[in-house]
PDB file of C-alpha atoms in Angstrom:
ATOM      1  CA  MET X 912     -33.786 -64.106 -88.645  1.00 57.00           C
ATOM      2  CA  ALA X 913     -33.544 -67.211 -90.820  1.00 81.00           C
ATOM      3  CA  LEU X 914     -30.858 -67.498 -93.427  1.00 92.00           C
ATOM      4  CA  THR X 915     -31.856 -67.119 -97.057  1.00 95.00           C
ATOM      5  CA  VAL X 916     -30.101 -69.391 -99.550  1.00 97.00           C
ATOM      6  CA  SER X 917     -30.330 -68.733-103.289  1.00 97.00           C
ATOM      7  CA  ALA X 918     -28.514 -69.658-106.490  1.00 98.00           C
ATOM      8  CA  ARG X 919     -28.133 -67.944-109.834  1.00 98.00           C
ATOM      9  CA  THR X 920     -26.114 -68.210-113.018  1.00 98.00           C
ATOM     10  CA  GLU X 921     -23.638 -65.587-114.176  1.00 98.00           C
ATOM     11  CA  THR X 922     -21.795 -65.316-117.492  1.00 97.00           C
ATOM     12  CA  PHE X 923     -18.303 -63.962-118.104  1.00 96.00           C
ATOM     13  CA  PRO X 924     -17.122 -63.480-121.702  1.00 95.00           C
ATOM     14  CA  LEU X 925     -13.586 -64.768-122.296  1.00 93.00           C
ATOM     15  CA  ALA X 926     -10.799 -62.608-123.647  1.00 86.00           C
ATOM     16  CA  SER X 927     -10.353 -65.096-126.515  1.00 79.00           C
ATOM     17  CA  VAL X 928     -11.559 -68.542-127.555  1.00 71.00           C
ATOM     18  CA  PHE X 929     -10.352 -71.167-125.083  1.00 78.00           C
ATOM     19  CA  ARG X 930      -9.856 -74.680-126.439  1.00 72.00           C
ATOM     20  CA  ILE X 931      -9.064 -77.997-124.776  1.00 75.00           C
ATOM     21  CA  SER X 932      -9.196 -81.530-126.167  1.00 62.00           C
ATOM     22  CA  ARG X 933     -12.963 -81.745-125.452  1.00 63.00           C
ATOM     23  CA  GLY X 934     -14.033 -78.548-127.204  1.00 68.00           C
ATOM     24  CA  ALA X 935     -13.929 -74.753-127.154  1.00 72.00           C
ATOM     25  CA  ARG X 936     -15.744 -71.965-125.331  1.00 79.00           C
ATOM     26  CA  THR X 937     -16.054 -68.197-125.612  1.00 85.00           C
ATOM     27  CA  GLU X 938     -17.875 -67.635-122.312  1.00 92.00           C
ATOM     28  CA  SER X 939     -17.685 -68.972-118.788  1.00 94.00           C
ATOM     29  CA  HIS X 940     -21.049 -69.837-117.247  1.00 96.00           C
ATOM     30  CA  VAL X 941     -20.861 -70.142-113.469  1.00 98.00           C
ATOM     31  CA  VAL X 942     -23.248 -70.681-110.570  1.00 98.00           C
ATOM     32  CA  VAL X 943     -23.204 -68.367-107.556  1.00 98.00           C
ATOM     33  CA  CYS X 944     -24.681 -69.458-104.236  1.00 98.00           C
ATOM     34  CA  GLU X 945     -25.680 -66.539-102.039  1.00 98.00           C
ATOM     35  CA  ILE X 946     -26.472 -66.857 -98.331  1.00 98.00           C
ATOM     36  CA  THR X 947     -28.068 -63.837 -96.681  1.00 97.00           C
ATOM     37  CA  ASP X 948     -28.233 -63.237 -92.944  1.00 95.00           C
ATOM     38  CA  GLY X 949     -29.714 -59.805 -92.336  1.00 93.00           C
ATOM     39  CA  ASP X 950     -27.216 -57.330 -93.725  1.00 93.00           C
ATOM     40  CA  VAL X 951     -24.585 -60.024 -94.282  1.00 95.00           C
ATOM     41  CA  VAL X 952     -24.376 -61.417 -97.816  1.00 97.00           C
ATOM     42  CA  ALA X 953     -22.008 -64.347 -98.379  1.00 98.00           C
ATOM     43  CA  ARG X 954     -21.109 -65.904-101.736  1.00 98.00           C
ATOM     44  CA  GLY X 955     -19.529 -68.940-103.299  1.00 98.00           C
ATOM     45  CA  GLU X 956     -18.937 -69.640-106.995  1.00 98.00           C
ATOM     46  CA  SER X 957     -18.703 -72.919-108.886  1.00 98.00           C
ATOM     47  CA  PHE X 958     -18.355 -74.137-112.460  1.00 97.00           C
ATOM     48  CA  PRO X 959     -20.681 -76.995-113.491  1.00 96.00           C
ATOM     49  CA  TYR X 960     -18.668 -79.386-115.653  1.00 92.00           C
ATOM     50  CA  THR X 961     -20.320 -81.660-118.200  1.00 92.00           C
ATOM     51  CA  ARG X 962     -17.368 -84.084-117.884  1.00 91.00           C
ATOM     52  CA  TYR X 963     -18.814 -84.962-114.469  1.00 93.00           C
ATOM     53  CA  GLY X 964     -22.453 -84.975-115.550  1.00 94.00           C
ATOM     54  CA  GLU X 965     -23.151 -81.473-114.259  1.00 96.00           C
ATOM     55  CA  SER X 966     -25.078 -78.618-115.840  1.00 96.00           C
ATOM     56  CA  LEU X 967     -26.110 -75.150-114.746  1.00 97.00           C
ATOM     57  CA  ASP X 968     -29.645 -76.403-114.129  1.00 97.00           C
ATOM     58  CA  SER X 969     -28.581 -79.507-112.200  1.00 97.00           C
ATOM     59  CA  VAL X 970     -26.233 -77.566-109.914  1.00 97.00           C
ATOM     60  CA  ILE X 971     -28.847 -74.891-109.184  1.00 98.00           C
ATOM     61  CA  ALA X 972     -31.395 -77.628-108.453  1.00 98.00           C
ATOM     62  CA  GLN X 973     -28.977 -79.287-106.006  1.00 98.00           C
ATOM     63  CA  ILE X 974     -28.375 -76.008-104.208  1.00 98.00           C
ATOM     64  CA  GLU X 975     -32.079 -75.234-104.006  1.00 97.00           C
ATOM     65  CA  ALA X 976     -32.765 -78.721-102.658  1.00 97.00           C
ATOM     66  CA  GLN X 977     -30.307 -77.990 -99.823  1.00 96.00           C
ATOM     67  CA  SER X 978     -31.547 -74.487 -99.066  1.00 95.00           C
ATOM     68  CA  ALA X 979     -33.856 -75.399 -96.173  1.00 95.00           C
ATOM     69  CA  ALA X 980     -31.264 -77.658 -94.546  1.00 95.00           C
ATOM     70  CA  VAL X 981     -28.542 -75.027 -94.901  1.00 95.00           C
ATOM     71  CA  SER X 982     -30.810 -72.353 -93.494  1.00 93.00           C
ATOM     72  CA  ALA X 983     -31.630 -74.528 -90.481  1.00 93.00           C
ATOM     73  CA  SER X 984     -28.091 -75.855 -90.013  1.00 92.00           C
ATOM     74  CA  PRO X 985     -25.347 -73.825 -91.749  1.00 95.00           C
ATOM     75  CA  ASP X 986     -22.758 -76.423 -90.842  1.00 95.00           C
ATOM     76  CA  ARG X 987     -20.019 -77.365 -93.299  1.00 96.00           C
ATOM     77  CA  GLU X 988     -19.434 -80.779 -91.758  1.00 95.00           C
ATOM     78  CA  ARG X 989     -23.097 -81.670 -92.083  1.00 95.00           C
ATOM     79  CA  LEU X 990     -23.006 -80.511 -95.687  1.00 96.00           C
ATOM     80  CA  ARG X 991     -19.907 -82.611 -96.389  1.00 95.00           C
ATOM     81  CA  ALA X 992     -21.530 -85.691 -94.876  1.00 95.00           C
ATOM     82  CA  GLU X 993     -24.906 -85.327 -96.578  1.00 94.00           C
ATOM     83  CA  MET X 994     -24.097 -83.920-100.023  1.00 96.00           C
ATOM     84  CA  PRO X 995     -21.886 -85.469-102.734  1.00 96.00           C
ATOM     85  CA  ALA X 996     -18.707 -83.726-103.827  1.00 97.00           C
ATOM     86  CA  GLY X 997     -19.083 -81.502-106.858  1.00 97.00           C
ATOM     87  CA  ALA X 998     -19.839 -77.997-108.043  1.00 98.00           C
ATOM     88  CA  ALA X 999     -23.087 -77.580-106.070  1.00 98.00           C
ATOM     89  CA  ARG X1000     -21.511 -78.453-102.735  1.00 98.00           C
ATOM     90  CA  ASN X1001     -18.527 -76.257-103.586  1.00 98.00           C
ATOM     91  CA  ALA X1002     -20.710 -73.178-104.075  1.00 98.00           C
ATOM     92  CA  ILE X1003     -22.543 -73.753-100.778  1.00 98.00           C
ATOM     93  CA  ASP X1004     -19.436 -74.684 -98.800  1.00 98.00           C
ATOM     94  CA  CYS X1005     -17.498 -71.614 -99.936  1.00 98.00           C
ATOM     95  CA  ALA X1006     -20.500 -69.402 -99.213  1.00 98.00           C
ATOM     96  CA  LEU X1007     -20.632 -70.863 -95.694  1.00 98.00           C
ATOM     97  CA  TRP X1008     -16.954 -70.043 -95.140  1.00 98.00           C
ATOM     98  CA  ASP X1009     -17.654 -66.517 -96.363  1.00 98.00           C
ATOM     99  CA  LEU X1010     -20.690 -66.288 -94.079  1.00 98.00           C
ATOM    100  CA  GLU X1011     -18.719 -67.293 -90.992  1.00 97.00           C
ATOM    101  CA  ALA X1012     -15.912 -64.903 -91.881  1.00 98.00           C
ATOM    102  CA  LYS X1013     -18.293 -61.970 -92.335  1.00 97.00           C
ATOM    103  CA  ARG X1014     -20.252 -62.786 -89.190  1.00 96.00           C
ATOM    104  CA  SER X1015     -17.135 -63.128 -87.034  1.00 96.00           C
ATOM    105  CA  GLY X1016     -15.009 -60.406 -88.575  1.00 97.00           C
ATOM    106  CA  LYS X1017     -12.217 -62.965 -89.007  1.00 98.00           C
ATOM    107  CA  ARG X1018     -10.689 -64.080 -92.290  1.00 98.00           C
ATOM    108  CA  ALA X1019     -11.465 -67.576 -93.583  1.00 98.00           C
ATOM    109  CA  TRP X1020      -7.874 -68.739 -93.170  1.00 98.00           C
ATOM    110  CA  THR X1021      -7.932 -67.706 -89.520  1.00 98.00           C
ATOM    111  CA  LEU X1022     -11.113 -69.717 -89.040  1.00 98.00           C
ATOM    112  CA  ALA X1023      -9.317 -72.675 -90.641  1.00 97.00           C
ATOM    113  CA  GLY X1024      -6.430 -72.319 -88.186  1.00 97.00           C
ATOM    114  CA  LEU X1025      -4.008 -71.269 -90.915  1.00 97.00           C
ATOM    115  CA  PRO X1026      -1.628 -68.303 -91.229  1.00 97.00           C
ATOM    116  CA  ALA X1027      -2.457 -65.464 -93.559  1.00 97.00           C
ATOM    117  CA  PRO X1028      -1.768 -66.580 -97.141  1.00 97.00           C
ATOM    118  CA  ALA X1029       1.105 -65.141 -99.122  1.00 97.00           C
ATOM    119  CA  PRO X1030       0.938 -64.046-102.758  1.00 98.00           C
ATOM    120  CA  LEU X1031       1.397 -66.953-105.158  1.00 98.00           C
ATOM    121  CA  THR X1032       2.835 -67.448-108.636  1.00 98.00           C
ATOM    122  CA  THR X1033       0.245 -68.968-110.942  1.00 98.00           C
ATOM    123  CA  VAL X1034       0.669 -70.646-114.284  1.00 98.00           C
ATOM    124  CA  TYR X1035      -0.896 -69.021-117.320  1.00 97.00           C
ATOM    125  CA  THR X1036      -2.827 -71.397-119.565  1.00 96.00           C
ATOM    126  CA  LEU X1037      -2.611 -71.572-123.342  1.00 95.00           C
ATOM    127  CA  GLY X1038      -5.600 -73.277-124.955  1.00 91.00           C
ATOM    128  CA  VAL X1039      -4.834 -75.895-127.589  1.00 91.00           C
ATOM    129  CA  ASP X1040      -4.290 -74.589-131.119  1.00 93.00           C
ATOM    130  CA  THR X1041      -1.867 -75.022-133.984  1.00 95.00           C
ATOM    131  CA  PRO X1042       1.840 -75.010-133.065  1.00 97.00           C
ATOM    132  CA  GLU X1043       2.218 -71.635-134.737  1.00 97.00           C
ATOM    133  CA  ALA X1044      -0.705 -70.046-132.913  1.00 96.00           C
ATOM    134  CA  MET X1045       0.374 -71.431-129.547  1.00 96.00           C
ATOM    135  CA  ALA X1046       3.935 -70.232-130.151  1.00 97.00           C
ATOM    136  CA  ALA X1047       2.615 -66.735-130.882  1.00 97.00           C
ATOM    137  CA  SER X1048       0.665 -66.791-127.598  1.00 96.00           C
ATOM    138  CA  ALA X1049       3.742 -68.069-125.768  1.00 97.00           C
ATOM    139  CA  ALA X1050       5.848 -65.254-127.197  1.00 98.00           C
ATOM    140  CA  LYS X1051       3.370 -62.703-125.835  1.00 97.00           C
ATOM    141  CA  ASN X1052       3.631 -64.350-122.421  1.00 97.00           C
ATOM    142  CA  ALA X1053       7.338 -65.220-122.455  1.00 97.00           C
ATOM    143  CA  ALA X1054       7.978 -63.153-119.324  1.00 97.00           C
ATOM    144  CA  ARG X1055       5.697 -65.405-117.271  1.00 98.00           C
ATOM    145  CA  PRO X1056       7.612 -67.946-115.166  1.00 98.00           C
ATOM    146  CA  MET X1057       5.329 -70.885-116.000  1.00 98.00           C
ATOM    147  CA  LEU X1058       2.919 -71.685-118.836  1.00 98.00           C
ATOM    148  CA  LYS X1059       0.379 -74.487-118.891  1.00 97.00           C
ATOM    149  CA  LEU X1060      -0.227 -75.997-122.319  1.00 96.00           C
ATOM    150  CA  LYS X1061      -3.364 -77.814-123.384  1.00 94.00           C
ATOM    151  CA  MET X1062      -2.682 -80.838-125.624  1.00 93.00           C
ATOM    152  CA  THR X1063      -4.847 -83.257-127.617  1.00 91.00           C
ATOM    153  CA  GLY X1064      -2.982 -86.429-128.603  1.00 91.00           C
ATOM    154  CA  ASP X1065      -3.596 -85.642-132.287  1.00 93.00           C
ATOM    155  CA  GLY X1066       0.025 -86.159-133.319  1.00 94.00           C
ATOM    156  CA  ALA X1067       1.016 -82.494-133.221  1.00 96.00           C
ATOM    157  CA  ASP X1068       1.703 -82.192-129.471  1.00 96.00           C
ATOM    158  CA  LEU X1069       5.490 -82.473-129.814  1.00 97.00           C
ATOM    159  CA  ALA X1070       5.477 -79.766-132.491  1.00 97.00           C
ATOM    160  CA  ARG X1071       3.369 -77.583-130.189  1.00 97.00           C
ATOM    161  CA  VAL X1072       5.768 -77.886-127.264  1.00 98.00           C
ATOM    162  CA  GLU X1073       8.847 -77.420-129.439  1.00 98.00           C
ATOM    163  CA  ALA X1074       7.382 -74.239-130.930  1.00 98.00           C
ATOM    164  CA  ILE X1075       6.335 -72.916-127.520  1.00 98.00           C
ATOM    165  CA  HIS X1076       9.745 -73.640-125.994  1.00 98.00           C
ATOM    166  CA  GLN X1077      11.437 -71.813-128.853  1.00 98.00           C
ATOM    167  CA  ALA X1078       9.107 -68.837-128.395  1.00 98.00           C
ATOM    168  CA  ALA X1079       9.528 -68.729-124.589  1.00 98.00           C
ATOM    169  CA  PRO X1080      12.841 -70.494-123.852  1.00 97.00           C
ATOM    170  CA  ASP X1081      13.155 -69.251-120.260  1.00 97.00           C
ATOM    171  CA  THR X1082       9.657 -70.296-119.231  1.00 98.00           C
ATOM    172  CA  THR X1083       8.931 -73.520-117.363  1.00 98.00           C
ATOM    173  CA  LEU X1084       6.143 -75.569-118.943  1.00 98.00           C
ATOM    174  CA  VAL X1085       3.447 -77.898-117.703  1.00 98.00           C
ATOM    175  CA  VAL X1086       1.387 -79.974-120.132  1.00 98.00           C
ATOM    176  CA  ASP X1087      -2.280 -80.939-119.724  1.00 96.00           C
ATOM    177  CA  ALA X1088      -3.465 -83.745-121.973  1.00 93.00           C
ATOM    178  CA  ASN X1089      -7.047 -83.740-120.581  1.00 91.00           C
ATOM    179  CA  GLU X1090      -7.253 -87.561-120.845  1.00 93.00           C
ATOM    180  CA  GLY X1091      -6.345 -87.438-124.546  1.00 93.00           C
ATOM    181  CA  TRP X1092      -3.270 -89.715-124.656  1.00 95.00           C
ATOM    182  CA  THR X1093      -2.392 -93.400-124.473  1.00 95.00           C
ATOM    183  CA  PRO X1094       0.466 -94.999-122.492  1.00 95.00           C
ATOM    184  CA  ASP X1095       2.508 -95.208-125.712  1.00 95.00           C
ATOM    185  CA  ILE X1096       2.052 -91.486-126.393  1.00 96.00           C
ATOM    186  CA  TYR X1097       3.208 -90.652-122.871  1.00 96.00           C
ATOM    187  CA  SER X1098       6.231 -92.955-123.128  1.00 96.00           C
ATOM    188  CA  ASP X1099       7.176 -91.429-126.470  1.00 97.00           C
ATOM    189  CA  LEU X1100       6.667 -87.764-125.579  1.00 97.00           C
ATOM    190  CA  ALA X1101       7.719 -87.547-121.918  1.00 97.00           C
ATOM    191  CA  PRO X1102      11.508 -87.876-122.417  1.00 97.00           C
ATOM    192  CA  LYS X1103      11.356 -85.409-125.310  1.00 98.00           C
ATOM    193  CA  PHE X1104       9.292 -82.986-123.265  1.00 98.00           C
ATOM    194  CA  ALA X1105      11.751 -83.238-120.367  1.00 97.00           C
ATOM    195  CA  ARG X1106      14.387 -81.630-122.607  1.00 97.00           C
ATOM    196  CA  LEU X1107      11.985 -78.777-123.410  1.00 98.00           C
ATOM    197  CA  LYS X1108      11.534 -77.550-119.806  1.00 97.00           C
ATOM    198  CA  VAL X1109       8.322 -79.518-119.207  1.00 98.00           C
ATOM    199  CA  VAL X1110       8.206 -80.298-115.484  1.00 98.00           C
ATOM    200  CA  MET X1111       4.814 -82.012-115.219  1.00 98.00           C
ATOM    201  CA  ILE X1112       2.235 -83.783-117.402  1.00 98.00           C
ATOM    202  CA  GLU X1113      -1.358 -83.623-116.202  1.00 97.00           C
ATOM    203  CA  GLN X1114      -3.862 -86.468-116.674  1.00 97.00           C
ATOM    204  CA  PRO X1115      -2.413 -88.071-119.827  1.00 96.00           C
ATOM    205  CA  LEU X1116      -4.794 -91.070-119.779  1.00 97.00           C
ATOM    206  CA  PRO X1117      -8.563 -91.313-119.285  1.00 96.00           C
ATOM    207  CA  ALA X1118      -9.480 -91.520-115.616  1.00 95.00           C
ATOM    208  CA  SER X1119     -11.413 -94.712-116.334  1.00 95.00           C
ATOM    209  CA  ASP X1120      -8.378 -96.336-117.943  1.00 95.00           C
ATOM    210  CA  ASP X1121      -5.275 -94.973-116.232  1.00 95.00           C
ATOM    211  CA  GLY X1122      -3.861 -98.307-115.066  1.00 95.00           C
ATOM    212  CA  GLY X1123      -1.276 -98.062-117.838  1.00 94.00           C
ATOM    213  CA  LEU X1124       0.605 -95.499-115.745  1.00 96.00           C
ATOM    214  CA  ALA X1125       1.400 -98.055-113.059  1.00 95.00           C
ATOM    215  CA  GLY X1126       4.937 -99.330-113.248  1.00 85.00           C
ATOM    216  CA  ILE X1127       6.019 -97.427-116.369  1.00 92.00           C
ATOM    217  CA  GLU X1128       9.005 -95.109-116.340  1.00 94.00           C
ATOM    218  CA  ARG X1129       7.899 -91.530-115.729  1.00 95.00           C
ATOM    219  CA  PRO X1130      10.711 -89.199-116.820  1.00 96.00           C
ATOM    220  CA  VAL X1131       8.282 -86.303-116.322  1.00 97.00           C
ATOM    221  CA  PRO X1132       6.078 -86.431-113.188  1.00 97.00           C
ATOM    222  CA  VAL X1133       2.411 -87.185-113.810  1.00 98.00           C
ATOM    223  CA  CYS X1134      -0.422 -85.323-112.086  1.00 98.00           C
ATOM    224  CA  ALA X1135      -3.922 -86.713-111.468  1.00 98.00           C
ATOM    225  CA  ASP X1136      -6.746 -84.333-112.332  1.00 97.00           C
ATOM    226  CA  GLU X1137      -9.858 -86.143-113.540  1.00 96.00           C
ATOM    227  CA  SER X1138      -8.676 -89.205-111.562  1.00 97.00           C
ATOM    228  CA  CYS X1139      -8.587 -87.296-108.254  1.00 97.00           C
ATOM    229  CA  HIS X1140     -11.667 -85.742-106.702  1.00 97.00           C
ATOM    230  CA  ASP X1141     -11.581 -86.050-102.918  1.00 97.00           C
ATOM    231  CA  THR X1142      -9.847 -88.014-100.162  1.00 97.00           C
ATOM    232  CA  ALA X1143     -11.788 -91.161-101.081  1.00 96.00           C
ATOM    233  CA  THR X1144     -10.036 -91.280-104.463  1.00 97.00           C
ATOM    234  CA  LEU X1145      -6.442 -91.038-103.172  1.00 97.00           C
ATOM    235  CA  ASP X1146      -5.683 -94.717-102.548  1.00 97.00           C
ATOM    236  CA  ALA X1147      -6.351 -95.643-106.191  1.00 97.00           C
ATOM    237  CA  LEU X1148      -3.697 -93.147-107.359  1.00 98.00           C
ATOM    238  CA  VAL X1149      -0.741 -94.756-105.597  1.00 97.00           C
ATOM    239  CA  GLY X1150       1.860 -96.023-108.058  1.00 96.00           C
ATOM    240  CA  LYS X1151       0.275 -94.221-111.004  1.00 97.00           C
ATOM    241  CA  TYR X1152       0.673 -90.541-110.168  1.00 98.00           C
ATOM    242  CA  ASP X1153       3.297 -88.326-108.576  1.00 97.00           C
ATOM    243  CA  MET X1154       1.071 -85.307-107.981  1.00 98.00           C
ATOM    244  CA  ILE X1155      -2.619 -84.482-107.561  1.00 98.00           C
ATOM    245  CA  ASN X1156      -4.560 -81.474-108.825  1.00 98.00           C
ATOM    246  CA  ILE X1157      -6.941 -80.148-106.179  1.00 98.00           C
ATOM    247  CA  LYS X1158      -9.898 -78.252-107.613  1.00 98.00           C
ATOM    248  CA  LEU X1159     -12.670 -77.074-105.332  1.00 98.00           C
ATOM    249  CA  ASP X1160     -15.314 -77.943-107.917  1.00 98.00           C
ATOM    250  CA  LYS X1161     -14.152 -81.571-107.636  1.00 97.00           C
ATOM    251  CA  THR X1162     -13.677 -81.695-103.855  1.00 98.00           C
ATOM    252  CA  GLY X1163     -16.999 -80.021-103.212  1.00 98.00           C
ATOM    253  CA  GLY X1164     -15.555 -77.020-101.449  1.00 98.00           C
ATOM    254  CA  LEU X1165     -12.754 -75.670 -99.296  1.00 98.00           C
ATOM    255  CA  THR X1166     -13.574 -77.930 -96.357  1.00 98.00           C
ATOM    256  CA  GLU X1167     -12.761 -81.148 -98.229  1.00 98.00           C
ATOM    257  CA  ALA X1168      -9.975 -79.506-100.247  1.00 98.00           C
ATOM    258  CA  LEU X1169      -7.998 -78.795 -97.074  1.00 98.00           C
ATOM    259  CA  ARG X1170      -8.445 -82.411 -95.972  1.00 98.00           C
ATOM    260  CA  LEU X1171      -7.391 -83.688 -99.381  1.00 98.00           C
ATOM    261  CA  ARG X1172      -4.262 -81.542 -99.380  1.00 98.00           C
ATOM    262  CA  ASP X1173      -3.150 -82.769 -95.976  1.00 98.00           C
ATOM    263  CA  ALA X1174      -3.896 -86.426 -96.766  1.00 98.00           C
ATOM    264  CA  ALA X1175      -2.098 -86.249-100.116  1.00 98.00           C
ATOM    265  CA  VAL X1176       1.028 -84.740 -98.589  1.00 98.00           C
ATOM    266  CA  GLU X1177       1.013 -87.399 -95.877  1.00 97.00           C
ATOM    267  CA  MET X1178       0.870 -90.088 -98.596  1.00 98.00           C
ATOM    268  CA  GLY X1179       3.833 -88.577-100.441  1.00 97.00           C
ATOM    269  CA  PHE X1180       2.055 -86.858-103.334  1.00 98.00           C
ATOM    270  CA  GLU X1181       3.102 -83.433-104.547  1.00 98.00           C
ATOM    271  CA  VAL X1182       0.215 -80.960-104.713  1.00 98.00           C
ATOM    272  CA  MET X1183      -1.097 -78.755-107.491  1.00 98.00           C
ATOM    273  CA  VAL X1184      -4.086 -76.472-106.935  1.00 98.00           C
ATOM    274  CA  GLY X1185      -6.113 -75.786-110.064  1.00 97.00           C
ATOM    275  CA  CYS X1186      -9.296 -74.125-111.210  1.00 96.00           C
ATOM    276  CA  MET X1187     -11.956 -74.036-113.842  1.00 94.00           C
ATOM    277  CA  VAL X1188     -12.488 -70.922-115.955  1.00 93.00           C
ATOM    278  CA  GLY X1189     -14.177 -68.685-113.430  1.00 96.00           C
ATOM    279  CA  SER X1190     -13.995 -65.320-111.739  1.00 98.00           C
ATOM    280  CA  SER X1191     -11.969 -64.191-108.748  1.00 98.00           C
ATOM    281  CA  LEU X1192     -14.774 -65.344-106.448  1.00 98.00           C
ATOM    282  CA  ALA X1193     -13.959 -68.942-107.403  1.00 98.00           C
ATOM    283  CA  MET X1194     -10.180 -68.421-107.115  1.00 98.00           C
ATOM    284  CA  ALA X1195     -10.157 -66.807-103.660  1.00 98.00           C
ATOM    285  CA  PRO X1196     -10.728 -70.013-101.618  1.00 98.00           C
ATOM    286  CA  GLY X1197      -8.179 -71.783-103.825  1.00 98.00           C
ATOM    287  CA  ILE X1198      -5.478 -69.411-102.612  1.00 98.00           C
ATOM    288  CA  VAL X1199      -6.052 -70.703 -99.081  1.00 98.00           C
ATOM    289  CA  VAL X1200      -5.489 -74.316-100.214  1.00 98.00           C
ATOM    290  CA  ALA X1201      -2.582 -73.463-102.513  1.00 98.00           C
ATOM    291  CA  GLN X1202      -0.177 -72.266 -99.846  1.00 97.00           C
ATOM    292  CA  GLY X1203       2.864 -74.542-100.175  1.00 94.00           C
ATOM    293  CA  ALA X1204       1.618 -76.183-103.380  1.00 97.00           C
ATOM    294  CA  LYS X1205       4.230 -77.265-105.931  1.00 97.00           C
ATOM    295  CA  ILE X1206       2.217 -75.811-108.832  1.00 98.00           C
ATOM    296  CA  VAL X1207      -0.533 -73.184-108.658  1.00 98.00           C
ATOM    297  CA  ASP X1208      -3.054 -72.863-111.486  1.00 98.00           C
ATOM    298  CA  LEU X1209      -5.409 -70.062-110.422  1.00 98.00           C
ATOM    299  CA  ASP X1210      -5.386 -68.049-113.619  1.00 97.00           C
ATOM    300  CA  GLY X1211      -9.119 -68.145-114.402  1.00 96.00           C
ATOM    301  CA  PRO X1212      -9.641 -64.367-114.152  1.00 97.00           C
ATOM    302  CA  LEU X1213      -6.701 -63.746-116.495  1.00 96.00           C
ATOM    303  CA  LEU X1214      -8.644 -65.575-119.212  1.00 95.00           C
ATOM    304  CA  LEU X1215     -11.754 -63.394-118.818  1.00 96.00           C
ATOM    305  CA  ALA X1216     -12.529 -60.274-120.802  1.00 96.00           C
ATOM    306  CA  GLU X1217     -13.542 -58.677-117.489  1.00 96.00           C
ATOM    307  CA  ASP X1218     -13.459 -59.938-113.898  1.00 97.00           C
ATOM    308  CA  ARG X1219     -15.658 -58.954-110.969  1.00 96.00           C
ATOM    309  CA  PRO X1220     -15.247 -55.338-109.805  1.00 92.00           C
ATOM    310  CA  ASP X1221     -13.866 -56.522-106.447  1.00 93.00           C
ATOM    311  CA  GLY X1222     -11.658 -59.186-108.027  1.00 97.00           C
ATOM    312  CA  LEU X1223      -8.246 -60.466-107.020  1.00 98.00           C
ATOM    313  CA  ARG X1224      -5.142 -58.425-107.740  1.00 98.00           C
ATOM    314  CA  TYR X1225      -2.789 -59.945-110.293  1.00 98.00           C
ATOM    315  CA  ASP X1226       0.680 -58.540-110.888  1.00 97.00           C
ATOM    316  CA  GLY X1227       1.708 -60.435-113.992  1.00 96.00           C
ATOM    317  CA  SER X1228       1.579 -64.038-112.773  1.00 97.00           C
ATOM    318  CA  THR X1229       1.512 -63.117-109.084  1.00 98.00           C
ATOM    319  CA  VAL X1230      -1.921 -63.429-107.492  1.00 98.00           C
ATOM    320  CA  HIS X1231      -2.655 -61.812-104.132  1.00 98.00           C
ATOM    321  CA  PRO X1232      -5.067 -63.072-101.447  1.00 98.00           C
ATOM    322  CA  SER X1233      -8.611 -61.774-101.566  1.00 97.00           C
ATOM    323  CA  ALA X1234      -9.914 -58.689 -99.839  1.00 97.00           C
ATOM    324  CA  ALA X1235     -12.721 -59.392 -97.401  1.00 96.00           C
ATOM    325  CA  ALA X1236     -15.158 -57.627 -99.736  1.00 96.00           C
ATOM    326  CA  LEU X1237     -14.666 -60.370-102.324  1.00 97.00           C
ATOM    327  CA  TRP X1238     -14.657 -63.473-100.144  1.00 98.00           C
ATOM    328  CA  GLY X1239     -13.596 -64.805 -96.786  1.00 97.00           C
TER     329      GLY X1239
END
């Protein structure tokens, strides 16, 4: 029986408005690739991101264009060689891992030659808002070991972090500027942030203009997000970044994400594993990559009003590996 490959959109309302420097959203719109082989139904989820020129329609069109090839040759290496990295390839690649796991009765990590993953501690993300509003959110989440703070470069970022630190003084902080700063802003804020329990600053400069990070003092380590997609982008990060953020929607799936992790570690980068705002289906493969990561940002389901019925188990900020019914 031939494989059937399909794609559809799904919408998850958020628990509250989520803002970053580029805008705000109240819902998460994702694409699910489904591969059916008789009674076996395998799934992968991705988040089309306009920052990378993607849309729901474009990602579904890419998946549909690959459906015949995937049906004839459900091979992840072929997919990686023939399809560009991005959300469409991620959805197919993760569905193919799920397909092999369900066909074989083995978990995806076993198929990858890895030990069973352990539970991980994830950050919890606070969308950008006024210092007072972010401090109130931090106070509600002060028991979490690590908070991730969205920033804008609008002149109020120091006030935001000061207020958050006061509201959650025992919590370690990471800051995500989403390309909204300049080298001068980083040089001004980083030493001040270091005294406020900020341990990492993510993508302070635009990916197209991040040369200003080379050679400057970095009192707080800098992580590449928009500047790092797959293994081909690693060489350009040397001297500018201390850490990379691996997201499966950027790498184009688990297959390339595992390669990127190993190559980055070999080159001396610390590793963060991140996510877009999606359901547990999108987080589950990330847990496989995130074993041993310095920072884990797989909190997408915590931001939703309601997750999938077979979603991951979260105990506070601890996220557990997926059950086979969900993925892998």
